[in-house]
Amino acid sequence: MIQKAAEILESSKSLFVLTGAGISAESGIPTFRGTDGLWKNYSATDLATPEAFEKNPELVWEWYHWRQGIILKAEPNPAHFAVAELEKKFNNFLLLTQNVDNLHRRAGSKKVLELHGNIFRARCLSCGRIVHHQIEPGKEINNLPKCDCEGLLRPDIVWFGEQIPQDIWQASLEFLSAADTSIICGTSGIVWPAAAIPEMAKKNRAKIIEINLEPTPISSIVDVSILGKAGEILPLIIQTLNTNI
Ligand code: BV8
Ligand code: ZN
């Protein structure tokens, strides 16, 4: 399987990579739907929705600050570095991540689009300003984060029921329409519209390589489905690529 994936990559000219929470799992970031899922103590509707923020901004900020704490202690793992490595190997390359943890950038990825926003950015509900917002580890945050204009800040993250950033979505679809290979890594393929990407890639007759711990709803349509940890599989694919060349 690794060899087949490497052969596909060897003959491809433009590579589109889609990642989900699974690529950050080995960095210690809980996934959304795994056994240690982020949603374990809360359901998605409790927290990652505009209604939840409207009803209880303190709880929603507490949850995001808790997650920031986990992410700040985390390091990119070999899977993130392997994706950054792949970017260097392909002139035509695009990484679309559903993750908000910024770990791809910290691993050196440059051509990365964040479909669901970034946990270290906040947006002012009054003036719309986008600011960097990060907790100081260990420091209690008692009051709600405010903008310089005194407006309430919210996480600059796409919540359920919210429109995804159209510029990022359009750019992704445009690249995808010309990509001859896609790697789908660490996503359960449940959340839309990201979940539509593998089908679209298939329609464009791209070769699809999936890396996941377990089969997903898209495993039946991909060319290569590799079951295993992204932090082990992706570096192996790179290694095989390097020896084959
Ligand atoms: C929209 C930010 C409309 C929040 C997130 C019914 C049918 C179809 C669609 C819907 C529906 N009901 C509602 C919808 C729409 C909804 C949706 O898709 N809901 C789902 C639950 C059915 N989608 C939306 O609301 C989207 N917006 O549709 O707007 C609209 C249109 C016009 C105008 C207005 C509105 C917005 C969706 C964005 C939600 N925000 N994130 C935050 O992070 O706090 S989604 C959230 O889930 C994360 O971004 C996460 O990345 C994403 C997807 O989950 P995964 O990344 O796949 O993570 P998961 O835990 O599920 O899976 C991990 C995988 O990794 C597993 O497969 C596991 O096996 C694997 N894995 C684990 N470890 C490893 C591994 N693989 C490899 N190696 C490992 N070591
Ligand atoms: Zn403001």
Coordinates of C-alpha atoms in Angstrom, one line a residue, residues 29 38 61 63-72 99-103 114 116-122 131-135 154-157:
I29 CA -4.8 16.9 20.6
L38 CA -13.1 16.6 22.3
W61 CA -14.7 30.7 25.8
W63 CA -13.8 25.4 26.3
Y64 CA -11.7 27.2 23.6
H65 CA -9.2 28.5 26.2
W66 CA -9.0 24.9 27.6
R67 CA -8.2 23.7 24.0
Q68 CA -5.7 26.5 23.5
G69 CA -3.9 25.3 26.6
I70 CA -3.7 21.7 25.2
I71 CA -2.5 23.0 21.8
L72 CA 0.1 25.4 23.3
N99 CA -8.1 21.8 12.0
V100 CA -7.9 25.1 13.9
D101 CA -4.7 24.2 15.9
N102 CA -2.1 25.9 13.7
L103 CA 0.2 22.9 13.9
E114 CA -7.8 26.8 7.2
H116 CA -12.7 26.2 9.8
G117 CA -10.6 29.1 11.1
N118 CA -7.9 29.3 13.7
I119 CA -8.2 29.0 17.5
F120 CA -5.6 31.7 18.0
R121 CA -7.6 34.3 16.2
A122 CA -10.7 36.1 17.5
V131 CA -7.1 39.9 16.4
H132 CA -4.6 37.4 17.7
H133 CA -6.0 36.0 20.9
Q134 CA -4.1 33.6 23.1
I135 CA -4.4 32.6 26.7
R154 CA -15.6 35.5 19.6
P155 CA -13.3 32.7 18.4
D156 CA -12.6 33.3 14.7
I157 CA -13.7 29.7 14.0

